[in-house]
Amino acid sequence: MTLVTAAHDRGITTLTLDSPANRNALSARLVAELGDALSACAKDPSVRAVLLSHTGGTFCAGADLRSPPDPAAFVALLRSVVALLKPVVARVSGHVRAGGLGLLGACDISAAGPGASFAFTESRLGLAPAVISMPLLPRLDPRAAGRYYLTGERFDAAEAARTGLITVASENVDEALAPVLDGLRRASPQGLAESKRLVTATVLAAFDRDTDTLVERSARLFASREAAEGVTAFLERRDPAWVL
């Protein structure tokens, strides 16, 4: 059983995260499958753009704490989304947490519906949004990043759009995406590729500058005693020892 399914319609390849058992969490296997699917899209001239969707009520729950990906592999996945010379559009109708926000932030265009919610939960686990900062901080409102990175609060699609995390919040996510997908189908492959180079240059510069440092920081945090307590508490559905 694959964790990422693919379907193609008039130039748009839909890649669907389909791992309901762990709420589409970023396991080593899902990261590898999604990376392979994106590579296939890059090589296929019939693919004009990629639509990233999901099954169930969660777009992505963040890292799979029972089977986490190697930090370098996750960074490579995020960079491949940004560097792919075809637009990647996210369709979100469910919850997004932690590392899932990095995947969402790497996409070029995103729309979320009323059932979506978002939270940077890392600080509550003894961690930090380290590697996902590379696609996110160049695009997020700095004050919003300061608040939600630190507090781990949950926020809705309207706030996600206001802060730059997503492109548009809509009561009907498919209606919101219809003109986007139509526009991509009308654009030339060269026009899309060169336009994407322009809008992703700053984000790719962040990857080139910060990858080694942030991968090391992520690994160090995951190996810390506080993170061990935070992850254990999360899996045991209790408050970690530091909660006041």
PDB file of C-alpha atoms in Angstrom:
ATOM      1  CA  MET A   1       0.000   0.000   0.000  1.00  0.00           C
ATOM      2  CA  THR A   2       1.421   3.367  -1.048  1.00  0.00           C
ATOM      3  CA  LEU A   3       1.263   6.392   1.221  1.00  0.00           C
ATOM      4  CA  VAL A   4       1.224   8.885  -1.679  1.00  0.00           C
ATOM      5  CA  THR A   5      -1.160   8.330  -4.577  1.00  0.00           C
ATOM      6  CA  ALA A   6      -1.051  10.099  -7.940  1.00  0.00           C
ATOM      7  CA  ALA A   7      -3.739  11.059 -10.461  1.00  0.00           C
ATOM      8  CA  HIS A   8      -3.446  13.185 -13.599  1.00  0.00           C
ATOM      9  CA  ASP A   9      -5.994  15.451 -15.277  1.00  0.00           C
ATOM     10  CA  ARG A  10      -5.323  18.020 -18.019  1.00  0.00           C
ATOM     11  CA  GLY A  11      -1.772  18.837 -17.001  1.00  0.00           C
ATOM     12  CA  ILE A  12      -2.347  18.761 -13.235  1.00  0.00           C
ATOM     13  CA  THR A  13      -0.959  15.828 -11.277  1.00  0.00           C
ATOM     14  CA  THR A  14      -2.604  15.441  -7.887  1.00  0.00           C
ATOM     15  CA  LEU A  15      -0.397  13.863  -5.243  1.00  0.00           C
ATOM     16  CA  THR A  16      -2.502  12.781  -2.281  1.00  0.00           C
ATOM     17  CA  LEU A  17      -1.057  12.083   1.158  1.00  0.00           C
ATOM     18  CA  ASP A  18      -2.843   8.873   2.096  1.00  0.00           C
ATOM     19  CA  SER A  19      -1.569   7.662   5.451  1.00  0.00           C
ATOM     20  CA  PRO A  20      -4.668   7.857   7.668  1.00  0.00           C
ATOM     21  CA  ALA A  21      -3.250   5.569  10.351  1.00  0.00           C
ATOM     22  CA  ASN A  22      -0.908   8.343  11.521  1.00  0.00           C
ATOM     23  CA  ARG A  23      -2.818  11.393  10.226  1.00  0.00           C
ATOM     24  CA  ASN A  24      -0.479  11.781   7.243  1.00  0.00           C
ATOM     25  CA  ALA A  25       2.479  12.304   9.569  1.00  0.00           C
ATOM     26  CA  LEU A  26       5.904  12.671   8.000  1.00  0.00           C
ATOM     27  CA  SER A  27       7.300   9.177   8.431  1.00  0.00           C
ATOM     28  CA  ALA A  28      10.537   8.154   6.741  1.00  0.00           C
ATOM     29  CA  ARG A  29       8.475   6.191   4.221  1.00  0.00           C
ATOM     30  CA  LEU A  30       6.026   8.986   3.386  1.00  0.00           C
ATOM     31  CA  VAL A  31       8.883  11.464   2.916  1.00  0.00           C
ATOM     32  CA  ALA A  32      10.627   9.045   0.551  1.00  0.00           C
ATOM     33  CA  GLU A  33       7.467   8.317  -1.448  1.00  0.00           C
ATOM     34  CA  LEU A  34       6.565  11.975  -1.803  1.00  0.00           C
ATOM     35  CA  GLY A  35      10.107  12.798  -2.894  1.00  0.00           C
ATOM     36  CA  ASP A  36       9.973  10.069  -5.541  1.00  0.00           C
ATOM     37  CA  ALA A  37       6.580  11.292  -6.780  1.00  0.00           C
ATOM     38  CA  LEU A  38       7.859  14.855  -7.132  1.00  0.00           C
ATOM     39  CA  SER A  39      10.914  13.620  -9.027  1.00  0.00           C
ATOM     40  CA  ALA A  40       8.625  11.776 -11.430  1.00  0.00           C
ATOM     41  CA  CYS A  41       6.583  14.946 -11.953  1.00  0.00           C
ATOM     42  CA  ALA A  42       9.744  16.923 -12.667  1.00  0.00           C
ATOM     43  CA  LYS A  43      10.667  14.540 -15.480  1.00  0.00           C
ATOM     44  CA  ASP A  44       7.199  14.227 -17.021  1.00  0.00           C
ATOM     45  CA  PRO A  45       6.508  16.854 -19.737  1.00  0.00           C
ATOM     46  CA  SER A  46       2.763  16.222 -19.441  1.00  0.00           C
ATOM     47  CA  VAL A  47       2.776  17.648 -15.903  1.00  0.00           C
ATOM     48  CA  ARG A  48       2.165  21.403 -15.920  1.00  0.00           C
ATOM     49  CA  ALA A  49       1.686  21.687 -12.136  1.00  0.00           C
ATOM     50  CA  VAL A  50       1.320  19.577  -8.995  1.00  0.00           C
ATOM     51  CA  LEU A  51      -1.664  19.692  -6.643  1.00  0.00           C
ATOM     52  CA  LEU A  52      -0.810  18.415  -3.161  1.00  0.00           C
ATOM     53  CA  SER A  53      -3.870  17.108  -1.331  1.00  0.00           C
ATOM     54  CA  HIS A  54      -4.735  14.696   1.465  1.00  0.00           C
ATOM     55  CA  THR A  55      -7.201  12.119   2.696  1.00  0.00           C
ATOM     56  CA  GLY A  56      -8.951  12.402   6.052  1.00  0.00           C
ATOM     57  CA  GLY A  57      -9.279  15.324   8.418  1.00  0.00           C
ATOM     58  CA  THR A  58      -5.558  16.093   8.674  1.00  0.00           C
ATOM     59  CA  PHE A  59      -3.367  17.441   5.879  1.00  0.00           C
ATOM     60  CA  CYS A  60      -0.215  16.552   7.826  1.00  0.00           C
ATOM     61  CA  ALA A  61       0.329  16.040  11.556  1.00  0.00           C
ATOM     62  CA  GLY A  62       4.036  16.862  11.411  1.00  0.00           C
ATOM     63  CA  ALA A  63       6.877  14.428  11.995  1.00  0.00           C
ATOM     64  CA  ASP A  64       5.935  10.849  12.762  1.00  0.00           C
ATOM     65  CA  LEU A  65       7.381  10.587  16.266  1.00  0.00           C
ATOM     66  CA  ARG A  66       7.419   6.778  16.076  1.00  0.00           C
ATOM     67  CA  SER A  67       9.184   6.610  12.705  1.00  0.00           C
ATOM     68  CA  PRO A  68      10.667  10.047  12.018  1.00  0.00           C
ATOM     69  CA  PRO A  69      12.476  10.849   8.787  1.00  0.00           C
ATOM     70  CA  ASP A  70      16.147  11.694   8.788  1.00  0.00           C
ATOM     71  CA  PRO A  71      16.359  15.508   9.085  1.00  0.00           C
ATOM     72  CA  ALA A  72      18.494  15.712   5.950  1.00  0.00           C
ATOM     73  CA  ALA A  73      15.911  13.698   3.987  1.00  0.00           C
ATOM     74  CA  PHE A  74      13.120  15.982   5.160  1.00  0.00           C
ATOM     75  CA  VAL A  75      15.104  19.072   4.182  1.00  0.00           C
ATOM     76  CA  ALA A  76      15.751  17.537   0.775  1.00  0.00           C
ATOM     77  CA  LEU A  77      12.003  17.019   0.348  1.00  0.00           C
ATOM     78  CA  LEU A  78      11.204  20.623   1.278  1.00  0.00           C
ATOM     79  CA  ARG A  79      13.864  21.933  -1.078  1.00  0.00           C
ATOM     80  CA  SER A  80      12.597  19.737  -3.898  1.00  0.00           C
ATOM     81  CA  VAL A  81       9.137  21.322  -3.589  1.00  0.00           C
ATOM     82  CA  VAL A  82      10.627  24.813  -3.750  1.00  0.00           C
ATOM     83  CA  ALA A  83      13.106  23.987  -6.523  1.00  0.00           C
ATOM     84  CA  LEU A  84      10.694  22.031  -8.730  1.00  0.00           C
ATOM     85  CA  LEU A  85      10.315  24.119 -11.888  1.00  0.00           C
ATOM     86  CA  LYS A  86       6.590  23.441 -11.920  1.00  0.00           C
ATOM     87  CA  PRO A  87       4.161  25.106  -9.507  1.00  0.00           C
ATOM     88  CA  VAL A  88       3.120  23.104  -6.449  1.00  0.00           C
ATOM     89  CA  VAL A  89      -0.336  23.996  -5.124  1.00  0.00           C
ATOM     90  CA  ALA A  90      -1.610  22.814  -1.737  1.00  0.00           C
ATOM     91  CA  ARG A  91      -5.250  21.937  -1.122  1.00  0.00           C
ATOM     92  CA  VAL A  92      -5.931  21.899   2.624  1.00  0.00           C
ATOM     93  CA  SER A  93      -9.234  20.866   4.156  1.00  0.00           C
ATOM     94  CA  GLY A  94      -7.889  19.577   7.472  1.00  0.00           C
ATOM     95  CA  HIS A  95      -5.402  20.186  10.250  1.00  0.00           C
ATOM     96  CA  VAL A  96      -1.724  21.025   9.771  1.00  0.00           C
ATOM     97  CA  ARG A  97       0.849  20.777  12.534  1.00  0.00           C
ATOM     98  CA  ALA A  98       4.581  21.346  13.014  1.00  0.00           C
ATOM     99  CA  GLY A  99       6.587  19.859  10.121  1.00  0.00           C
ATOM    100  CA  GLY A 100       3.432  19.771   8.015  1.00  0.00           C
ATOM    101  CA  LEU A 101       3.543  23.560   8.050  1.00  0.00           C
ATOM    102  CA  GLY A 102       6.985  23.392   6.473  1.00  0.00           C
ATOM    103  CA  LEU A 103       5.624  21.253   3.671  1.00  0.00           C
ATOM    104  CA  LEU A 104       2.740  23.683   3.223  1.00  0.00           C
ATOM    105  CA  GLY A 105       5.087  26.679   3.298  1.00  0.00           C
ATOM    106  CA  ALA A 106       7.268  25.169   0.579  1.00  0.00           C
ATOM    107  CA  CYS A 107       4.321  25.144  -1.831  1.00  0.00           C
ATOM    108  CA  ASP A 108       3.897  28.050  -4.241  1.00  0.00           C
ATOM    109  CA  ILE A 109       0.150  28.554  -3.801  1.00  0.00           C
ATOM    110  CA  SER A 110      -2.166  27.176  -1.147  1.00  0.00           C
ATOM    111  CA  ALA A 111      -5.836  27.289  -0.274  1.00  0.00           C
ATOM    112  CA  ALA A 112      -7.492  26.121   2.934  1.00  0.00           C
ATOM    113  CA  GLY A 113     -11.099  25.537   3.843  1.00  0.00           C
ATOM    114  CA  PRO A 114     -13.101  26.101   7.024  1.00  0.00           C
ATOM    115  CA  GLY A 115     -12.091  22.727   8.480  1.00  0.00           C
ATOM    116  CA  ALA A 116      -8.405  23.628   8.478  1.00  0.00           C
ATOM    117  CA  SER A 117      -6.394  24.579  11.547  1.00  0.00           C
ATOM    118  CA  PHE A 118      -2.710  25.254  12.037  1.00  0.00           C
ATOM    119  CA  ALA A 119      -0.195  25.146  14.908  1.00  0.00           C
ATOM    120  CA  PHE A 120       3.554  25.226  15.406  1.00  0.00           C
ATOM    121  CA  THR A 121       3.593  22.682  18.234  1.00  0.00           C
ATOM    122  CA  GLU A 122       7.351  22.173  18.437  1.00  0.00           C
ATOM    123  CA  SER A 123       7.981  24.399  21.462  1.00  0.00           C
ATOM    124  CA  ARG A 124       5.511  22.319  23.473  1.00  0.00           C
ATOM    125  CA  LEU A 125       7.598  19.211  22.759  1.00  0.00           C
ATOM    126  CA  GLY A 126      10.963  20.684  23.701  1.00  0.00           C
ATOM    127  CA  LEU A 127      11.791  21.307  20.054  1.00  0.00           C
ATOM    128  CA  ALA A 128      11.804  24.263  17.646  1.00  0.00           C
ATOM    129  CA  PRO A 129      10.612  24.815  14.039  1.00  0.00           C
ATOM    130  CA  ALA A 130      14.208  24.549  12.855  1.00  0.00           C
ATOM    131  CA  VAL A 131      14.452  23.178   9.327  1.00  0.00           C
ATOM    132  CA  ILE A 132      10.934  24.276   8.365  1.00  0.00           C
ATOM    133  CA  SER A 133      11.996  27.870   8.965  1.00  0.00           C
ATOM    134  CA  MET A 134      13.810  27.875   5.626  1.00  0.00           C
ATOM    135  CA  PRO A 135      10.656  27.889   3.474  1.00  0.00           C
ATOM    136  CA  LEU A 136       8.541  29.651   6.100  1.00  0.00           C
ATOM    137  CA  LEU A 137      10.387  32.661   7.506  1.00  0.00           C
ATOM    138  CA  PRO A 138      10.968  34.327   4.091  1.00  0.00           C
ATOM    139  CA  ARG A 139       7.190  34.258   3.572  1.00  0.00           C
ATOM    140  CA  LEU A 140       5.628  34.657   7.022  1.00  0.00           C
ATOM    141  CA  ASP A 141       4.734  37.903   8.740  1.00  0.00           C
ATOM    142  CA  PRO A 142       7.549  38.311  11.319  1.00  0.00           C
ATOM    143  CA  ARG A 143       5.247  39.243  14.198  1.00  0.00           C
ATOM    144  CA  ALA A 144       3.009  36.276  13.502  1.00  0.00           C
ATOM    145  CA  ALA A 145       6.001  33.942  13.350  1.00  0.00           C
ATOM    146  CA  GLY A 146       7.214  35.321  16.668  1.00  0.00           C
ATOM    147  CA  ARG A 147       3.858  34.658  18.305  1.00  0.00           C
ATOM    148  CA  TYR A 148       2.967  31.249  16.904  1.00  0.00           C
ATOM    149  CA  TYR A 149       6.490  29.779  16.983  1.00  0.00           C
ATOM    150  CA  LEU A 150       6.684  30.580  20.700  1.00  0.00           C
ATOM    151  CA  THR A 151       3.196  29.788  21.943  1.00  0.00           C
ATOM    152  CA  GLY A 152       2.129  26.824  19.830  1.00  0.00           C
ATOM    153  CA  GLU A 153      -1.380  28.309  19.650  1.00  0.00           C
ATOM    154  CA  ARG A 154      -3.864  26.952  17.154  1.00  0.00           C
ATOM    155  CA  PHE A 155      -5.136  29.345  14.462  1.00  0.00           C
ATOM    156  CA  ASP A 156      -7.593  29.129  11.586  1.00  0.00           C
ATOM    157  CA  ALA A 157      -7.394  29.503   7.821  1.00  0.00           C
ATOM    158  CA  ALA A 158      -8.244  33.212   7.853  1.00  0.00           C
ATOM    159  CA  GLU A 159      -5.330  33.900  10.188  1.00  0.00           C
ATOM    160  CA  ALA A 160      -3.081  31.642   8.123  1.00  0.00           C
ATOM    161  CA  ALA A 161      -3.899  33.730   5.040  1.00  0.00           C
ATOM    162  CA  ARG A 162      -3.397  37.014   6.913  1.00  0.00           C
ATOM    163  CA  THR A 163       0.055  35.957   8.077  1.00  0.00           C
ATOM    164  CA  GLY A 164       1.227  34.649   4.697  1.00  0.00           C
ATOM    165  CA  LEU A 165       1.268  30.978   5.634  1.00  0.00           C
ATOM    166  CA  ILE A 166      -1.306  30.219   2.912  1.00  0.00           C
ATOM    167  CA  THR A 167      -2.481  32.110  -0.152  1.00  0.00           C
ATOM    168  CA  VAL A 168      -6.232  32.108   0.396  1.00  0.00           C
ATOM    169  CA  ALA A 169      -8.829  30.976   2.934  1.00  0.00           C
ATOM    170  CA  SER A 170     -12.195  30.000   1.496  1.00  0.00           C
ATOM    171  CA  GLU A 171     -15.473  28.423   2.504  1.00  0.00           C
ATOM    172  CA  ASN A 172     -15.071  26.226  -0.583  1.00  0.00           C
ATOM    173  CA  VAL A 173     -11.469  25.278  -1.224  1.00  0.00           C
ATOM    174  CA  ASP A 174     -12.149  23.729  -4.641  1.00  0.00           C
ATOM    175  CA  GLU A 175     -13.932  26.861  -5.868  1.00  0.00           C
ATOM    176  CA  ALA A 176     -10.997  28.928  -4.652  1.00  0.00           C
ATOM    177  CA  LEU A 177      -8.521  26.750  -6.520  1.00  0.00           C
ATOM    178  CA  ALA A 178     -10.492  26.550  -9.799  1.00  0.00           C
ATOM    179  CA  PRO A 179      -9.173  29.850 -11.249  1.00  0.00           C
ATOM    180  CA  VAL A 180      -5.667  29.029  -9.983  1.00  0.00           C
ATOM    181  CA  LEU A 181      -5.557  25.704 -11.793  1.00  0.00           C
ATOM    182  CA  ASP A 182      -7.111  27.265 -14.894  1.00  0.00           C
ATOM    183  CA  GLY A 183      -4.404  29.922 -14.887  1.00  0.00           C
ATOM    184  CA  LEU A 184      -1.664  27.309 -14.592  1.00  0.00           C
ATOM    185  CA  ARG A 185      -3.105  25.331 -17.485  1.00  0.00           C
ATOM    186  CA  ARG A 186      -3.065  28.496 -19.620  1.00  0.00           C
ATOM    187  CA  ALA A 187       0.564  29.339 -18.795  1.00  0.00           C
ATOM    188  CA  SER A 188       3.477  28.024 -20.838  1.00  0.00           C
ATOM    189  CA  PRO A 189       5.911  25.548 -19.241  1.00  0.00           C
ATOM    190  CA  GLN A 190       8.794  27.972 -19.770  1.00  0.00           C
ATOM    191  CA  GLY A 191       6.785  30.885 -18.403  1.00  0.00           C
ATOM    192  CA  LEU A 192       5.929  28.919 -15.272  1.00  0.00           C
ATOM    193  CA  ALA A 193       9.484  27.726 -14.721  1.00  0.00           C
ATOM    194  CA  GLU A 194      11.077  31.150 -15.111  1.00  0.00           C
ATOM    195  CA  SER A 195       8.400  32.879 -13.050  1.00  0.00           C
ATOM    196  CA  LYS A 196       8.883  30.331 -10.269  1.00  0.00           C
ATOM    197  CA  ARG A 197      12.645  30.962 -10.323  1.00  0.00           C
ATOM    198  CA  LEU A 198      11.919  34.610  -9.530  1.00  0.00           C
ATOM    199  CA  VAL A 199       9.540  34.048  -6.627  1.00  0.00           C
ATOM    200  CA  THR A 200      11.547  31.266  -4.970  1.00  0.00           C
ATOM    201  CA  ALA A 201      15.029  32.800  -5.173  1.00  0.00           C
ATOM    202  CA  THR A 202      14.941  34.121  -1.597  1.00  0.00           C
ATOM    203  CA  VAL A 203      13.668  30.825  -0.214  1.00  0.00           C
ATOM    204  CA  LEU A 204      16.320  28.788  -2.029  1.00  0.00           C
ATOM    205  CA  ALA A 205      18.964  31.188  -0.741  1.00  0.00           C
ATOM    206  CA  ALA A 206      17.818  30.356   2.798  1.00  0.00           C
ATOM    207  CA  PHE A 207      18.308  26.639   2.063  1.00  0.00           C
ATOM    208  CA  ASP A 208      21.761  27.240   0.611  1.00  0.00           C
ATOM    209  CA  ARG A 209      22.768  29.355   3.615  1.00  0.00           C
ATOM    210  CA  ASP A 210      21.173  27.556   6.565  1.00  0.00           C
ATOM    211  CA  THR A 211      20.656  23.860   5.791  1.00  0.00           C
ATOM    212  CA  ASP A 212      23.710  22.466   7.583  1.00  0.00           C
ATOM    213  CA  THR A 213      23.206  24.600  10.679  1.00  0.00           C
ATOM    214  CA  LEU A 214      19.492  23.872  11.024  1.00  0.00           C
ATOM    215  CA  VAL A 215      19.797  20.141  10.342  1.00  0.00           C
ATOM    216  CA  GLU A 216      22.402  19.965  13.135  1.00  0.00           C
ATOM    217  CA  ARG A 217      20.163  21.975  15.445  1.00  0.00           C
ATOM    218  CA  SER A 218      17.171  19.765  14.709  1.00  0.00           C
ATOM    219  CA  ALA A 219      19.141  16.591  15.417  1.00  0.00           C
ATOM    220  CA  ARG A 220      20.529  18.050  18.643  1.00  0.00           C
ATOM    221  CA  LEU A 221      17.093  19.069  19.879  1.00  0.00           C
ATOM    222  CA  PHE A 222      15.540  15.682  19.084  1.00  0.00           C
ATOM    223  CA  ALA A 223      18.339  14.012  21.073  1.00  0.00           C
ATOM    224  CA  SER A 224      17.857  16.236  24.150  1.00  0.00           C
ATOM    225  CA  ARG A 225      16.328  15.240  27.480  1.00  0.00           C
ATOM    226  CA  GLU A 226      13.618  17.879  27.216  1.00  0.00           C
ATOM    227  CA  ALA A 227      12.535  16.589  23.825  1.00  0.00           C
ATOM    228  CA  ALA A 228      12.489  13.031  25.164  1.00  0.00           C
ATOM    229  CA  GLU A 229      10.116  14.176  27.909  1.00  0.00           C
ATOM    230  CA  GLY A 230       8.013  16.217  25.502  1.00  0.00           C
ATOM    231  CA  VAL A 231       7.637  13.397  22.979  1.00  0.00           C
ATOM    232  CA  THR A 232       6.937  10.822  25.698  1.00  0.00           C
ATOM    233  CA  ALA A 233       4.306  13.066  27.250  1.00  0.00           C
ATOM    234  CA  PHE A 234       2.689  13.597  23.857  1.00  0.00           C
ATOM    235  CA  LEU A 235       2.545   9.859  23.161  1.00  0.00           C
ATOM    236  CA  GLU A 236       1.196   9.217  26.671  1.00  0.00           C
ATOM    237  CA  ARG A 237      -1.361  12.021  26.293  1.00  0.00           C
ATOM    238  CA  ARG A 238      -0.230  13.903  29.386  1.00  0.00           C
ATOM    239  CA  ASP A 239       1.373  17.264  30.133  1.00  0.00           C
ATOM    240  CA  PRO A 240       5.172  17.319  30.072  1.00  0.00           C
ATOM    241  CA  ALA A 241       6.943  17.976  33.369  1.00  0.00           C
ATOM    242  CA  TRP A 242       7.593  21.671  32.649  1.00  0.00           C
ATOM    243  CA  VAL A 243       3.951  22.734  32.281  1.00  0.00           C
ATOM    244  CA  LEU A 244       3.061  25.263  35.009  1.00  0.00           C
TER     245      LEU A 244
END
